[in-house]
PDB file of C-alpha atoms in Angstrom:
ATOM      1  CA  MET W   1     -24.501 -35.652  -5.495  1.00 77.00           C
ATOM      2  CA  TRP W   2     -24.136 -33.438  -2.454  1.00 89.00           C
ATOM      3  CA  SER W   3     -25.560 -29.932  -2.542  1.00 91.00           C
ATOM      4  CA  ALA W   4     -25.931 -27.029  -0.079  1.00 91.00           C
ATOM      5  CA  GLU W   5     -27.272 -23.510  -0.599  1.00 95.00           C
ATOM      6  CA  TYR W   6     -24.236 -21.985  -2.327  1.00 96.00           C
ATOM      7  CA  VAL W   7     -21.799 -24.902  -2.859  1.00 97.00           C
ATOM      8  CA  ARG W   8     -22.550 -28.129  -4.675  1.00 97.00           C
ATOM      9  CA  ILE W   9     -20.711 -31.154  -5.952  1.00 97.00           C
ATOM     10  CA  GLU W  10     -21.229 -32.098  -9.514  1.00 96.00           C
ATOM     11  CA  VAL W  11     -20.166 -35.379 -11.227  1.00 96.00           C
ATOM     12  CA  ALA W  12     -20.620 -35.779 -14.979  1.00 87.00           C
ATOM     13  CA  GLU W  13     -21.639 -39.242 -16.380  1.00 87.00           C
ATOM     14  CA  GLN W  14     -18.697 -39.204 -18.761  1.00 86.00           C
ATOM     15  CA  ASN W  15     -16.235 -38.581 -15.925  1.00 90.00           C
ATOM     16  CA  PRO W  16     -17.577 -40.418 -12.901  1.00 94.00           C
ATOM     17  CA  ARG W  17     -14.215 -40.275 -11.067  1.00 96.00           C
ATOM     18  CA  VAL W  18     -14.017 -36.428 -11.286  1.00 97.00           C
ATOM     19  CA  ALA W  19     -15.991 -34.158  -8.964  1.00 97.00           C
ATOM     20  CA  THR W  20     -16.511 -30.444  -9.454  1.00 98.00           C
ATOM     21  CA  ILE W  21     -16.896 -28.406  -6.276  1.00 98.00           C
ATOM     22  CA  ARG W  22     -18.984 -25.540  -7.685  1.00 98.00           C
ATOM     23  CA  ILE W  23     -19.497 -22.223  -5.885  1.00 97.00           C
ATOM     24  CA  ASP W  24     -22.672 -20.512  -6.954  1.00 96.00           C
ATOM     25  CA  ARG W  25     -23.513 -17.449  -4.945  1.00 94.00           C
ATOM     26  CA  PRO W  26     -24.619 -14.402  -6.996  1.00 90.00           C
ATOM     27  CA  LYS W  27     -23.229 -12.177  -8.159  1.00 88.00           C
ATOM     28  CA  LEU W  28     -19.499 -12.799  -7.748  1.00 93.00           C
ATOM     29  CA  ASN W  29     -19.345 -15.743  -5.324  1.00 94.00           C
ATOM     30  CA  PRO W  30     -18.422 -13.763  -2.148  1.00 91.00           C
ATOM     31  CA  LEU W  31     -16.912 -16.069   0.432  1.00 91.00           C
ATOM     32  CA  ASP W  32     -18.984 -15.311   3.524  1.00 88.00           C
ATOM     33  CA  SER W  33     -19.137 -17.547   6.540  1.00 87.00           C
ATOM     34  CA  ARG W  34     -21.849 -19.671   5.018  1.00 92.00           C
ATOM     35  CA  VAL W  35     -19.929 -20.382   1.862  1.00 93.00           C
ATOM     36  CA  GLN W  36     -16.841 -21.076   3.933  1.00 92.00           C
ATOM     37  CA  ALA W  37     -18.748 -23.730   5.972  1.00 94.00           C
ATOM     38  CA  GLU W  38     -20.180 -25.306   2.842  1.00 96.00           C
ATOM     39  CA  LEU W  39     -16.735 -25.511   1.191  1.00 97.00           C
ATOM     40  CA  LYS W  40     -15.438 -27.434   4.198  1.00 96.00           C
ATOM     41  CA  GLN W  41     -18.411 -29.793   3.953  1.00 97.00           C
ATOM     42  CA  ALA W  42     -17.799 -30.351   0.286  1.00 97.00           C
ATOM     43  CA  ALA W  43     -14.146 -31.010   0.941  1.00 97.00           C
ATOM     44  CA  GLN W  44     -15.068 -33.625   3.539  1.00 97.00           C
ATOM     45  CA  HIS W  45     -17.521 -35.193   1.142  1.00 96.00           C
ATOM     46  CA  VAL W  46     -15.108 -35.672  -1.705  1.00 97.00           C
ATOM     47  CA  THR W  47     -12.365 -36.798   0.636  1.00 97.00           C
ATOM     48  CA  GLY W  48     -14.525 -39.596   1.978  1.00 96.00           C
ATOM     49  CA  ASP W  49     -15.807 -40.799  -1.402  1.00 95.00           C
ATOM     50  CA  ASP W  50     -13.259 -43.357  -2.677  1.00 94.00           C
ATOM     51  CA  GLY W  51     -14.967 -43.453  -6.083  1.00 95.00           C
ATOM     52  CA  LEU W  52     -13.890 -39.831  -6.709  1.00 97.00           C
ATOM     53  CA  ARG W  53     -10.239 -39.632  -7.773  1.00 97.00           C
ATOM     54  CA  ALA W  54      -9.788 -35.966  -8.719  1.00 98.00           C
ATOM     55  CA  VAL W  55     -11.519 -32.635  -8.004  1.00 98.00           C
ATOM     56  CA  VAL W  56     -12.059 -29.366  -9.919  1.00 98.00           C
ATOM     57  CA  LEU W  57     -12.791 -26.131  -8.096  1.00 98.00           C
ATOM     58  CA  TYR W  58     -14.974 -23.805 -10.201  1.00 98.00           C
ATOM     59  CA  GLY W  59     -17.026 -20.666  -9.654  1.00 97.00           C
ATOM     60  CA  GLY W  60     -18.677 -20.294 -13.040  1.00 94.00           C
ATOM     61  CA  PRO W  61     -17.827 -18.089 -16.002  1.00 93.00           C
ATOM     62  CA  VAL W  62     -18.102 -14.662 -14.295  1.00 93.00           C
ATOM     63  CA  ALA W  63     -16.082 -15.123 -11.144  1.00 96.00           C
ATOM     64  CA  PHE W  64     -14.122 -17.838  -9.465  1.00 97.00           C
ATOM     65  CA  ALA W  65     -14.673 -16.042  -6.154  1.00 95.00           C
ATOM     66  CA  ALA W  66     -14.418 -12.305  -5.544  1.00 87.00           C
ATOM     67  CA  GLY W  67     -13.220 -12.490  -2.004  1.00 80.00           C
ATOM     68  CA  ALA W  68     -14.846 -12.023   1.418  1.00 74.00           C
ATOM     69  CA  ASP W  69     -18.210 -10.457   1.950  1.00 71.00           C
ATOM     70  CA  ILE W  70     -16.962  -6.967   2.965  1.00 75.00           C
ATOM     71  CA  LYS W  71     -20.403  -5.892   4.259  1.00 74.00           C
ATOM     72  CA  GLU W  72     -20.378  -8.844   6.649  1.00 76.00           C
ATOM     73  CA  MET W  73     -16.763  -8.265   7.723  1.00 75.00           C
ATOM     74  CA  ALA W  74     -17.274  -4.560   8.361  1.00 77.00           C
ATOM     75  CA  GLN W  75     -19.660  -5.465  11.224  1.00 80.00           C
ATOM     76  CA  LEU W  76     -17.127  -7.691  13.014  1.00 77.00           C
ATOM     77  CA  SER W  77     -15.100  -6.720  16.021  1.00 79.00           C
ATOM     78  CA  TYR W  78     -11.729  -8.025  17.007  1.00 81.00           C
ATOM     79  CA  THR W  79     -13.239 -10.626  19.342  1.00 83.00           C
ATOM     80  CA  ASP W  80     -15.608 -11.619  16.536  1.00 77.00           C
ATOM     81  CA  MET W  81     -12.698 -12.273  14.269  1.00 78.00           C
ATOM     82  CA  VAL W  82     -10.694 -14.103  16.888  1.00 76.00           C
ATOM     83  CA  ARG W  83     -13.677 -16.557  16.980  1.00 76.00           C
ATOM     84  CA  ARG W  84     -14.210 -16.749  13.276  1.00 74.00           C
ATOM     85  CA  SER W  85     -10.643 -16.620  11.843  1.00 75.00           C
ATOM     86  CA  GLY W  86      -9.924 -20.198  12.809  1.00 77.00           C
ATOM     87  CA  ALA W  87     -13.047 -21.427  10.978  1.00 77.00           C
ATOM     88  CA  LEU W  88     -12.002 -19.345   7.943  1.00 79.00           C
ATOM     89  CA  GLN W  89      -8.612 -21.011   7.744  1.00 87.00           C
ATOM     90  CA  ASP W  90     -10.047 -24.449   8.561  1.00 90.00           C
ATOM     91  CA  SER W  91     -12.429 -24.364   5.547  1.00 92.00           C
ATOM     92  CA  PHE W  92      -9.595 -23.470   3.184  1.00 94.00           C
ATOM     93  CA  THR W  93      -7.263 -26.070   4.780  1.00 94.00           C
ATOM     94  CA  ALA W  94      -9.891 -28.698   4.294  1.00 96.00           C
ATOM     95  CA  ILE W  95      -9.743 -27.946   0.559  1.00 97.00           C
ATOM     96  CA  ALA W  96      -5.966 -27.993   0.526  1.00 97.00           C
ATOM     97  CA  ARG W  97      -5.845 -31.362   2.309  1.00 96.00           C
ATOM     98  CA  ILE W  98      -8.218 -33.242  -0.029  1.00 98.00           C
ATOM     99  CA  PRO W  99      -6.014 -36.283  -0.572  1.00 97.00           C
ATOM    100  CA  LYS W 100      -6.610 -36.327  -4.318  1.00 98.00           C
ATOM    101  CA  PRO W 101      -5.407 -34.019  -7.171  1.00 98.00           C
ATOM    102  CA  VAL W 102      -7.350 -30.703  -7.031  1.00 98.00           C
ATOM    103  CA  ILE W 103      -7.438 -28.285 -10.008  1.00 98.00           C
ATOM    104  CA  ALA W 104      -8.798 -24.793  -9.789  1.00 98.00           C
ATOM    105  CA  ALA W 105     -10.525 -23.626 -12.976  1.00 98.00           C
ATOM    106  CA  VAL W 106     -10.366 -19.808 -12.702  1.00 98.00           C
ATOM    107  CA  THR W 107     -12.423 -17.525 -14.904  1.00 97.00           C
ATOM    108  CA  GLY W 108     -13.178 -13.946 -14.018  1.00 96.00           C
ATOM    109  CA  PHE W 109     -12.197 -12.691 -10.584  1.00 96.00           C
ATOM    110  CA  ALA W 110     -10.092 -14.523  -8.052  1.00 97.00           C
ATOM    111  CA  LEU W 111      -9.499 -11.824  -5.450  1.00 96.00           C
ATOM    112  CA  GLY W 112      -8.743 -11.850  -1.743  1.00 94.00           C
ATOM    113  CA  GLY W 113     -10.232 -15.099  -0.420  1.00 94.00           C
ATOM    114  CA  GLY W 114     -10.914 -16.197  -3.926  1.00 96.00           C
ATOM    115  CA  CYS W 115      -7.196 -16.035  -4.757  1.00 97.00           C
ATOM    116  CA  GLU W 116      -6.462 -17.812  -1.471  1.00 97.00           C
ATOM    117  CA  LEU W 117      -8.912 -20.521  -2.414  1.00 97.00           C
ATOM    118  CA  ALA W 118      -7.229 -21.054  -5.766  1.00 98.00           C
ATOM    119  CA  LEU W 119      -3.958 -21.357  -3.927  1.00 98.00           C
ATOM    120  CA  CYS W 120      -5.379 -24.365  -2.041  1.00 97.00           C
ATOM    121  CA  ALA W 121      -5.526 -26.333  -5.272  1.00 98.00           C
ATOM    122  CA  ASP W 122      -2.637 -28.415  -6.557  1.00 98.00           C
ATOM    123  CA  LEU W 123      -2.814 -26.960 -10.073  1.00 98.00           C
ATOM    124  CA  ARG W 124      -4.508 -23.907 -11.585  1.00 98.00           C
ATOM    125  CA  VAL W 125      -5.986 -23.293 -15.054  1.00 98.00           C
ATOM    126  CA  ALA W 126      -6.846 -19.742 -15.686  1.00 98.00           C
ATOM    127  CA  ALA W 127      -8.527 -17.640 -18.367  1.00 98.00           C
ATOM    128  CA  VAL W 128      -6.279 -15.140 -20.076  1.00 98.00           C
ATOM    129  CA  ASP W 129      -8.525 -12.352 -18.824  1.00 97.00           C
ATOM    130  CA  ALA W 130      -8.803 -13.734 -15.245  1.00 97.00           C
ATOM    131  CA  LYS W 131      -7.909 -11.341 -12.493  1.00 97.00           C
ATOM    132  CA  PHE W 132      -5.946 -12.497  -9.423  1.00 97.00           C
ATOM    133  CA  GLY W 133      -5.077 -10.339  -6.410  1.00 97.00           C
ATOM    134  CA  GLN W 134      -4.765  -9.953  -2.686  1.00 97.00           C
ATOM    135  CA  PRO W 135      -6.342  -6.459  -2.159  1.00 95.00           C
ATOM    136  CA  GLU W 136      -6.715  -6.758   1.584  1.00 94.00           C
ATOM    137  CA  ILE W 137      -4.054  -4.082   2.162  1.00 95.00           C
ATOM    138  CA  LYS W 138      -6.456  -1.547   0.691  1.00 92.00           C
ATOM    139  CA  LEU W 139      -8.879  -2.388   3.538  1.00 90.00           C
ATOM    140  CA  GLY W 140      -6.207  -1.934   6.155  1.00 92.00           C
ATOM    141  CA  LEU W 141      -5.778  -5.704   6.495  1.00 92.00           C
ATOM    142  CA  ILE W 142      -3.589  -8.556   5.326  1.00 93.00           C
ATOM    143  CA  PRO W 143      -4.738 -11.929   3.792  1.00 92.00           C
ATOM    144  CA  GLY W 144      -6.171 -14.091   6.484  1.00 89.00           C
ATOM    145  CA  ALA W 145      -6.974 -17.417   4.761  1.00 90.00           C
ATOM    146  CA  GLY W 146      -3.453 -18.451   3.766  1.00 91.00           C
ATOM    147  CA  GLY W 147      -2.426 -15.690   1.349  1.00 94.00           C
ATOM    148  CA  THR W 148       0.710 -14.679   3.117  1.00 95.00           C
ATOM    149  CA  GLN W 149       1.821 -18.287   3.363  1.00 95.00           C
ATOM    150  CA  ARG W 150       0.672 -20.334   0.370  1.00 96.00           C
ATOM    151  CA  LEU W 151       1.399 -17.469  -2.067  1.00 97.00           C
ATOM    152  CA  ALA W 152       4.883 -17.033  -0.867  1.00 96.00           C
ATOM    153  CA  ARG W 153       5.506 -20.779  -1.097  1.00 96.00           C
ATOM    154  CA  LEU W 154       4.173 -20.758  -4.669  1.00 96.00           C
ATOM    155  CA  VAL W 155       5.671 -17.613  -6.266  1.00 97.00           C
ATOM    156  CA  GLY W 156       8.464 -16.776  -3.788  1.00 96.00           C
ATOM    157  CA  PRO W 157       8.542 -14.185  -1.010  1.00 96.00           C
ATOM    158  CA  ALA W 158       9.432 -11.139  -3.080  1.00 97.00           C
ATOM    159  CA  ARG W 159       6.623 -11.602  -5.569  1.00 97.00           C
ATOM    160  CA  ALA W 160       4.194 -12.484  -2.842  1.00 97.00           C
ATOM    161  CA  LYS W 161       5.202  -9.242  -1.025  1.00 98.00           C
ATOM    162  CA  ASP W 162       4.677  -7.242  -4.207  1.00 97.00           C
ATOM    163  CA  LEU W 163       1.098  -8.606  -4.529  1.00 97.00           C
ATOM    164  CA  VAL W 164       0.218  -8.283  -0.852  1.00 97.00           C
ATOM    165  CA  PHE W 165       1.895  -4.895  -0.228  1.00 98.00           C
ATOM    166  CA  THR W 166       0.295  -3.239  -3.276  1.00 97.00           C
ATOM    167  CA  GLY W 167      -2.942  -5.126  -3.520  1.00 96.00           C
ATOM    168  CA  ARG W 168      -2.704  -4.997  -7.264  1.00 97.00           C
ATOM    169  CA  MET W 169      -4.390  -7.369  -9.645  1.00 96.00           C
ATOM    170  CA  VAL W 170      -2.575  -9.521 -12.214  1.00 97.00           C
ATOM    171  CA  GLY W 171      -4.003 -10.994 -15.365  1.00 97.00           C
ATOM    172  CA  GLY W 172      -3.660 -14.553 -16.627  1.00 97.00           C
ATOM    173  CA  GLU W 173      -0.465 -14.023 -18.556  1.00 97.00           C
ATOM    174  CA  GLU W 174       1.364 -12.441 -15.655  1.00 98.00           C
ATOM    175  CA  ALA W 175      -0.006 -15.052 -13.307  1.00 98.00           C
ATOM    176  CA  LEU W 176       1.491 -17.704 -15.597  1.00 98.00           C
ATOM    177  CA  ARG W 177       4.818 -15.897 -15.777  1.00 97.00           C
ATOM    178  CA  ILE W 178       5.243 -15.665 -12.047  1.00 98.00           C
ATOM    179  CA  GLY W 179       4.085 -19.177 -11.437  1.00 97.00           C
ATOM    180  CA  LEU W 180       0.699 -18.384  -9.820  1.00 98.00           C
ATOM    181  CA  VAL W 181      -1.037 -20.530 -12.423  1.00 98.00           C
ATOM    182  CA  ASP W 182      -0.057 -23.465 -14.617  1.00 98.00           C
ATOM    183  CA  ARG W 183      -2.018 -22.964 -17.796  1.00 98.00           C
ATOM    184  CA  VAL W 184      -3.722 -19.941 -19.410  1.00 98.00           C
ATOM    185  CA  LEU W 185      -6.425 -20.427 -21.955  1.00 98.00           C
ATOM    186  CA  ALA W 186      -9.330 -18.648 -23.599  1.00 98.00           C
ATOM    187  CA  PRO W 187     -12.175 -18.277 -21.041  1.00 97.00           C
ATOM    188  CA  GLN W 188     -14.492 -20.846 -22.645  1.00 97.00           C
ATOM    189  CA  GLN W 189     -11.659 -23.458 -22.659  1.00 98.00           C
ATOM    190  CA  VAL W 190     -10.793 -23.189 -18.960  1.00 98.00           C
ATOM    191  CA  TYR W 191     -13.379 -25.488 -17.284  1.00 98.00           C
ATOM    192  CA  PRO W 192     -13.309 -28.166 -19.993  1.00 97.00           C
ATOM    193  CA  ASN W 193      -9.534 -28.208 -19.897  1.00 98.00           C
ATOM    194  CA  ALA W 194      -9.546 -28.487 -16.109  1.00 98.00           C
ATOM    195  CA  LEU W 195     -12.015 -31.420 -16.362  1.00 97.00           C
ATOM    196  CA  ALA W 196      -9.921 -33.154 -18.924  1.00 97.00           C
ATOM    197  CA  TRP W 197      -6.711 -32.678 -16.884  1.00 97.00           C
ATOM    198  CA  ALA W 198      -8.565 -33.971 -13.774  1.00 97.00           C
ATOM    199  CA  ALA W 199      -9.818 -37.028 -15.728  1.00 96.00           C
ATOM    200  CA  GLU W 200      -6.260 -37.812 -16.821  1.00 96.00           C
ATOM    201  CA  LEU W 201      -5.054 -37.696 -13.208  1.00 97.00           C
ATOM    202  CA  ALA W 202      -8.123 -39.674 -12.021  1.00 96.00           C
ATOM    203  CA  ALA W 203      -7.013 -42.554 -14.189  1.00 94.00           C
ATOM    204  CA  GLY W 204      -3.748 -42.824 -12.288  1.00 94.00           C
ATOM    205  CA  PRO W 205      -2.864 -44.785  -9.209  1.00 94.00           C
ATOM    206  CA  ALA W 206      -4.871 -43.295  -6.365  1.00 94.00           C
ATOM    207  CA  PHE W 207      -2.610 -44.486  -3.524  1.00 95.00           C
ATOM    208  CA  ALA W 208       0.560 -43.209  -5.255  1.00 95.00           C
ATOM    209  CA  LEU W 209      -1.043 -39.822  -6.080  1.00 96.00           C
ATOM    210  CA  ARG W 210      -2.085 -39.432  -2.486  1.00 96.00           C
ATOM    211  CA  ALA W 211       1.327 -40.299  -1.269  1.00 96.00           C
ATOM    212  CA  ALA W 212       2.969 -37.880  -3.695  1.00 97.00           C
ATOM    213  CA  LYS W 213       0.700 -35.038  -2.675  1.00 97.00           C
ATOM    214  CA  GLU W 214       1.315 -35.653   1.021  1.00 96.00           C
ATOM    215  CA  ALA W 215       5.076 -35.976   0.604  1.00 97.00           C
ATOM    216  CA  ILE W 216       5.352 -32.726  -1.330  1.00 96.00           C
ATOM    217  CA  ASP W 217       2.947 -30.686   0.886  1.00 95.00           C
ATOM    218  CA  ARG W 218       4.232 -31.916   4.143  1.00 95.00           C
ATOM    219  CA  GLY W 219       7.888 -31.699   2.976  1.00 95.00           C
ATOM    220  CA  LEU W 220       7.377 -27.990   2.141  1.00 93.00           C
ATOM    221  CA  GLU W 221       6.425 -27.386   5.780  1.00 91.00           C
ATOM    222  CA  THR W 222       9.687 -28.716   7.201  1.00 94.00           C
ATOM    223  CA  ASP W 223      13.413 -29.039   6.699  1.00 95.00           C
ATOM    224  CA  LEU W 224      15.017 -31.113   3.966  1.00 96.00           C
ATOM    225  CA  ALA W 225      16.032 -34.011   6.243  1.00 97.00           C
ATOM    226  CA  THR W 226      12.522 -34.414   7.622  1.00 96.00           C
ATOM    227  CA  GLY W 227      11.062 -34.047   4.109  1.00 96.00           C
ATOM    228  CA  LEU W 228      13.292 -36.841   2.846  1.00 96.00           C
ATOM    229  CA  GLU W 229      12.127 -39.010   5.740  1.00 96.00           C
ATOM    230  CA  ILE W 230       8.501 -38.282   4.823  1.00 96.00           C
ATOM    231  CA  GLU W 231       9.251 -39.229   1.264  1.00 96.00           C
ATOM    232  CA  ARG W 232      11.031 -42.412   2.334  1.00 96.00           C
ATOM    233  CA  ALA W 233       8.134 -43.567   4.463  1.00 96.00           C
ATOM    234  CA  GLN W 234       5.571 -42.833   1.691  1.00 96.00           C
ATOM    235  CA  PHE W 235       7.721 -44.550  -0.918  1.00 94.00           C
ATOM    236  CA  ALA W 236       8.167 -47.681   1.188  1.00 95.00           C
ATOM    237  CA  GLY W 237       4.505 -47.751   2.117  1.00 94.00           C
ATOM    238  CA  LEU W 238       3.451 -47.940  -1.430  1.00 94.00           C
ATOM    239  CA  PHE W 239       4.946 -51.408  -1.701  1.00 94.00           C
ATOM    240  CA  ALA W 240       1.938 -52.628   0.273  1.00 94.00           C
ATOM    241  CA  THR W 241      -0.587 -51.219  -2.152  1.00 94.00           C
ATOM    242  CA  PRO W 242      -2.336 -52.716  -5.182  1.00 92.00           C
ATOM    243  CA  ASP W 243      -1.216 -49.682  -7.198  1.00 92.00           C
ATOM    244  CA  ARG W 244       2.412 -50.839  -6.961  1.00 92.00           C
ATOM    245  CA  ALA W 245       1.549 -54.420  -7.824  1.00 91.00           C
ATOM    246  CA  THR W 246      -0.432 -53.311 -10.826  1.00 90.00           C
ATOM    247  CA  GLY W 247       2.074 -50.896 -12.126  1.00 91.00           C
ATOM    248  CA  MET W 248       5.133 -53.212 -11.866  1.00 90.00           C
ATOM    249  CA  ARG W 249       3.310 -56.233 -13.235  1.00 92.00           C
ATOM    250  CA  SER W 250       2.197 -54.136 -16.270  1.00 88.00           C
ATOM    251  CA  PHE W 251       5.753 -52.848 -16.763  1.00 91.00           C
ATOM    252  CA  ILE W 252       7.152 -56.399 -16.792  1.00 92.00           C
ATOM    253  CA  GLU W 253       4.462 -57.828 -19.013  1.00 88.00           C
ATOM    254  CA  HIS W 254       3.587 -54.970 -21.378  1.00 90.00           C
ATOM    255  CA  GLY W 255       6.333 -52.278 -21.068  1.00 86.00           C
ATOM    256  CA  PRO W 256       6.281 -48.810 -19.447  1.00 87.00           C
ATOM    257  CA  GLY W 257       3.257 -46.517 -19.285  1.00 84.00           C
ATOM    258  CA  LYS W 258       0.547 -49.107 -20.013  1.00 82.00           C
ATOM    259  CA  ALA W 259      -0.781 -49.892 -16.581  1.00 85.00           C
ATOM    260  CA  LEU W 260      -4.567 -49.520 -15.994  1.00 87.00           C
ATOM    261  CA  PHE W 261      -5.313 -48.750 -12.356  1.00 88.00           C
ATOM    262  CA  ASP W 262      -8.537 -49.567 -10.571  1.00 84.00           C
TER     263      ASP W 262
END
């Protein structure tokens, strides 16, 4: 599969419909401009491959991603960041807009940009000893890759402000309690569980899953009436897909929940 210097795409033989976007930059996967660009390329690759039905984001057992490369950032001026901040957000947005289920498998640190990257996934599986946080305030900054927006939408504005204002870290159990993650497991179980969950979703109807993701994500960005219109259009459009034909035919012939989608 596709591979770059610090980011690669892995597909296991037993789960050919599931891709892992793997960050591998020692020691703690800092998200410098090179890694950001490679994440965008990886997102474009899995988006364009119709054989891939679900995606896992993973940084290895030590760290999901420990945030930006502070040494690199310390050298940047205001005008440098004006030029670079758009590319930073674009790389994360490319992950968020992968039109397939995306699960973040978080072990170790997910701080700053690492936490923001996990927020780009649809679902998050975390280790009980994982550490999440937005510590930018301690550098005299705020999150710049979606942390003030995606975090507030996920956990609510008050909890987001707590994390952003204080820069404190939260462990897996607190992350689960506030809705930042969806499952908490022993560290060695996180990646296998994320792969199994992704494989389950990958067996579902690709067109319907894509429509559901787009309706939810776009609906959150607008008012209720517009969101309902987005839903209506997506719902009606699925009647032109093979997914709908397969699902309804199976229901009529074999009962609910037995459809096998291509």
